[in-house]
Amino acid sequence: NEKRNQANVAFKSSYKTAVKAVTSAVAAQDKEKSLSALSFAHKKLDKGQAKGLFHKNFVARHKAALANLVNSL
């Protein structure tokens, strides 16, 4: 249980880092970097949903919000 909990916490942390990479790339007006970071963040969200860490609506909301952020460039 504790081992699984630590793995889940680490995964959620890596997802948050992926989101920060997207937002920092958008803030720097770097379209190419933000697109690659967006792809990685989407991958993390999908993986989290498959593992049961994220609800499907949480994933959908965050994917849409990140895509809108990148499309604003």
Short mmCIF file of N, CA and C in Angstrom, two decimals:
data_model
loop_
_atom_site.label_atom_id
_atom_site.label_comp_id
_atom_site.label_asym_id
_atom_site.label_seq_id
_atom_site.Cartn_x
_atom_site.Cartn_y
_atom_site.Cartn_z
N ASN A 1 0.83 -1.20 0.00
CA ASN A 1 0.00 0.00 0.00
C ASN A 1 0.86 1.26 0.00
N GLU A 2 1.80 1.30 0.94
CA GLU A 2 2.69 2.47 1.03
C GLU A 2 3.54 2.60 -0.25
N LYS A 3 3.99 1.48 -0.76
CA LYS A 3 4.80 1.47 -1.98
C LYS A 3 3.98 2.00 -3.17
N ARG A 4 2.75 1.55 -3.27
CA ARG A 4 1.86 2.00 -4.35
C ARG A 4 1.56 3.50 -4.21
N ASN A 5 1.34 3.92 -2.95
CA ASN A 5 1.06 5.33 -2.69
C ASN A 5 2.23 6.21 -3.13
N GLN A 6 3.44 5.79 -2.84
CA GLN A 6 4.62 6.56 -3.24
C GLN A 6 4.74 6.62 -4.76
N ALA A 7 4.41 5.53 -5.43
CA ALA A 7 4.46 5.51 -6.89
C ALA A 7 3.42 6.45 -7.47
N ASN A 8 2.23 6.47 -6.87
CA ASN A 8 1.17 7.36 -7.34
C ASN A 8 1.54 8.82 -7.13
N VAL A 9 2.11 9.13 -5.98
CA VAL A 9 2.53 10.50 -5.70
C VAL A 9 3.60 10.93 -6.69
N ALA A 10 4.54 10.06 -6.98
CA ALA A 10 5.61 10.37 -7.93
C ALA A 10 5.04 10.60 -9.32
N PHE A 11 4.06 9.80 -9.71
CA PHE A 11 3.46 9.95 -11.03
C PHE A 11 2.72 11.28 -11.13
N LYS A 12 1.95 11.62 -10.09
CA LYS A 12 1.21 12.88 -10.10
C LYS A 12 2.17 14.07 -10.15
N SER A 13 3.29 13.95 -9.47
CA SER A 13 4.30 15.00 -9.49
C SER A 13 4.87 15.17 -10.90
N SER A 14 5.12 14.05 -11.57
CA SER A 14 5.66 14.13 -12.93
C SER A 14 4.64 14.73 -13.89
N TYR A 15 3.35 14.49 -13.63
CA TYR A 15 2.31 15.11 -14.45
C TYR A 15 2.32 16.63 -14.25
N LYS A 16 2.42 17.06 -13.00
CA LYS A 16 2.44 18.50 -12.71
C LYS A 16 3.65 19.17 -13.36
N THR A 17 4.78 18.47 -13.37
CA THR A 17 5.98 18.99 -14.02
C THR A 17 5.75 19.13 -15.52
N ALA A 18 5.05 18.17 -16.11
CA ALA A 18 4.75 18.22 -17.55
C ALA A 18 3.86 19.43 -17.86
N VAL A 19 2.90 19.71 -16.98
CA VAL A 19 2.02 20.86 -17.18
C VAL A 19 2.82 22.16 -17.07
N LYS A 20 3.73 22.21 -16.11
CA LYS A 20 4.57 23.41 -15.96
C LYS A 20 5.44 23.63 -17.20
N ALA A 21 5.88 22.54 -17.82
CA ALA A 21 6.68 22.66 -19.04
C ALA A 21 5.86 23.29 -20.16
N VAL A 22 4.58 22.91 -20.25
CA VAL A 22 3.69 23.49 -21.26
C VAL A 22 3.50 24.98 -20.99
N THR A 23 3.17 25.32 -19.75
CA THR A 23 2.89 26.72 -19.43
C THR A 23 4.14 27.60 -19.60
N SER A 24 5.30 27.08 -19.25
CA SER A 24 6.51 27.89 -19.41
C SER A 24 6.86 28.06 -20.89
N ALA A 25 6.61 27.04 -21.71
CA ALA A 25 6.86 27.16 -23.14
C ALA A 25 5.91 28.16 -23.78
N VAL A 26 4.67 28.17 -23.32
CA VAL A 26 3.69 29.13 -23.84
C VAL A 26 4.09 30.54 -23.40
N ALA A 27 4.53 30.68 -22.17
CA ALA A 27 4.94 31.99 -21.67
C ALA A 27 6.14 32.53 -22.45
N ALA A 28 6.99 31.62 -22.91
CA ALA A 28 8.16 32.01 -23.71
C ALA A 28 7.82 32.17 -25.19
N GLN A 29 6.57 31.98 -25.55
CA GLN A 29 6.10 32.10 -26.94
C GLN A 29 6.82 31.12 -27.87
N ASP A 30 7.15 29.94 -27.37
CA ASP A 30 7.85 28.93 -28.16
C ASP A 30 6.84 27.88 -28.63
N LYS A 31 6.35 28.04 -29.84
CA LYS A 31 5.29 27.17 -30.37
C LYS A 31 5.74 25.71 -30.46
N GLU A 32 6.93 25.49 -31.00
CA GLU A 32 7.40 24.11 -31.22
C GLU A 32 7.60 23.38 -29.89
N LYS A 33 8.23 24.05 -28.94
CA LYS A 33 8.48 23.45 -27.63
C LYS A 33 7.16 23.20 -26.89
N SER A 34 6.22 24.14 -27.03
CA SER A 34 4.95 23.97 -26.33
C SER A 34 4.14 22.81 -26.92
N LEU A 35 4.24 22.59 -28.21
CA LEU A 35 3.54 21.47 -28.83
C LEU A 35 4.10 20.13 -28.37
N SER A 36 5.41 20.04 -28.27
CA SER A 36 6.01 18.78 -27.81
C SER A 36 5.70 18.56 -26.33
N ALA A 37 5.71 19.64 -25.54
CA ALA A 37 5.37 19.53 -24.12
C ALA A 37 3.89 19.16 -23.95
N LEU A 38 3.05 19.69 -24.82
CA LEU A 38 1.62 19.36 -24.77
C LEU A 38 1.40 17.88 -25.05
N SER A 39 2.11 17.37 -26.03
CA SER A 39 2.00 15.95 -26.37
C SER A 39 2.40 15.08 -25.19
N PHE A 40 3.48 15.46 -24.51
CA PHE A 40 3.95 14.71 -23.35
C PHE A 40 2.94 14.79 -22.20
N ALA A 41 2.36 15.97 -21.99
CA ALA A 41 1.37 16.14 -20.92
C ALA A 41 0.12 15.31 -21.20
N HIS A 42 -0.31 15.27 -22.47
CA HIS A 42 -1.46 14.44 -22.84
C HIS A 42 -1.16 12.97 -22.58
N LYS A 43 0.05 12.57 -22.88
CA LYS A 43 0.45 11.18 -22.64
C LYS A 43 0.38 10.86 -21.15
N LYS A 44 0.86 11.79 -20.31
CA LYS A 44 0.81 11.60 -18.87
C LYS A 44 -0.64 11.50 -18.38
N LEU A 45 -1.51 12.35 -18.90
CA LEU A 45 -2.92 12.32 -18.50
C LEU A 45 -3.56 10.99 -18.88
N ASP A 46 -3.31 10.53 -20.10
CA ASP A 46 -3.88 9.26 -20.55
C ASP A 46 -3.38 8.10 -19.70
N LYS A 47 -2.10 8.13 -19.38
CA LYS A 47 -1.51 7.07 -18.56
C LYS A 47 -2.11 7.09 -17.16
N GLY A 48 -2.32 8.28 -16.61
CA GLY A 48 -2.92 8.41 -15.29
C GLY A 48 -4.35 7.91 -15.26
N GLN A 49 -5.08 8.15 -16.34
CA GLN A 49 -6.45 7.65 -16.42
C GLN A 49 -6.44 6.12 -16.51
N ALA A 50 -5.52 5.58 -17.29
CA ALA A 50 -5.43 4.12 -17.43
C ALA A 50 -5.08 3.46 -16.11
N LYS A 51 -4.27 4.13 -15.31
CA LYS A 51 -3.88 3.58 -14.01
C LYS A 51 -4.96 3.78 -12.96
N GLY A 52 -5.96 4.60 -13.26
CA GLY A 52 -7.03 4.86 -12.30
C GLY A 52 -6.71 6.00 -11.35
N LEU A 53 -5.70 6.79 -11.66
CA LEU A 53 -5.34 7.92 -10.80
C LEU A 53 -6.19 9.16 -11.10
N PHE A 54 -6.58 9.31 -12.36
CA PHE A 54 -7.36 10.48 -12.76
C PHE A 54 -8.71 10.03 -13.32
N HIS A 55 -9.75 10.78 -13.00
CA HIS A 55 -11.07 10.53 -13.55
C HIS A 55 -11.09 10.99 -15.00
N LYS A 56 -11.95 10.38 -15.81
CA LYS A 56 -11.96 10.71 -17.24
C LYS A 56 -12.33 12.17 -17.50
N ASN A 57 -13.21 12.74 -16.67
CA ASN A 57 -13.58 14.14 -16.87
C ASN A 57 -12.44 15.08 -16.46
N PHE A 58 -11.69 14.69 -15.46
CA PHE A 58 -10.49 15.46 -15.07
C PHE A 58 -9.52 15.50 -16.24
N VAL A 59 -9.32 14.35 -16.86
CA VAL A 59 -8.40 14.26 -18.00
C VAL A 59 -8.91 15.13 -19.15
N ALA A 60 -10.19 15.03 -19.45
CA ALA A 60 -10.76 15.79 -20.56
C ALA A 60 -10.63 17.30 -20.31
N ARG A 61 -10.92 17.72 -19.09
CA ARG A 61 -10.83 19.15 -18.75
C ARG A 61 -9.41 19.67 -18.90
N HIS A 62 -8.45 18.92 -18.38
CA HIS A 62 -7.07 19.38 -18.42
C HIS A 62 -6.49 19.34 -19.83
N LYS A 63 -6.86 18.33 -20.60
CA LYS A 63 -6.40 18.27 -21.99
C LYS A 63 -6.92 19.48 -22.77
N ALA A 64 -8.19 19.79 -22.58
CA ALA A 64 -8.79 20.93 -23.31
C ALA A 64 -8.16 22.25 -22.88
N ALA A 65 -7.94 22.41 -21.60
CA ALA A 65 -7.36 23.66 -21.09
C ALA A 65 -5.94 23.84 -21.62
N LEU A 66 -5.15 22.78 -21.61
CA LEU A 66 -3.78 22.87 -22.11
C LEU A 66 -3.76 23.13 -23.61
N ALA A 67 -4.66 22.49 -24.34
CA ALA A 67 -4.73 22.69 -25.80
C ALA A 67 -5.11 24.14 -26.10
N ASN A 68 -6.07 24.69 -25.35
CA ASN A 68 -6.46 26.08 -25.56
C ASN A 68 -5.30 27.02 -25.27
N LEU A 69 -4.52 26.70 -24.25
CA LEU A 69 -3.36 27.52 -23.91
C LEU A 69 -2.35 27.52 -25.04
N VAL A 70 -2.08 26.36 -25.60
CA VAL A 70 -1.11 26.26 -26.69
C VAL A 70 -1.65 26.91 -27.96
N ASN A 71 -2.95 26.75 -28.20
CA ASN A 71 -3.55 27.33 -29.41
C ASN A 71 -3.62 28.85 -29.34
N SER A 72 -3.46 29.41 -28.16
CA SER A 72 -3.49 30.87 -28.03
C SER A 72 -2.24 31.52 -28.60
N LEU A 73 -1.21 30.72 -28.90
CA LEU A 73 0.03 31.26 -29.48
C LEU A 73 -0.18 31.68 -30.93
#
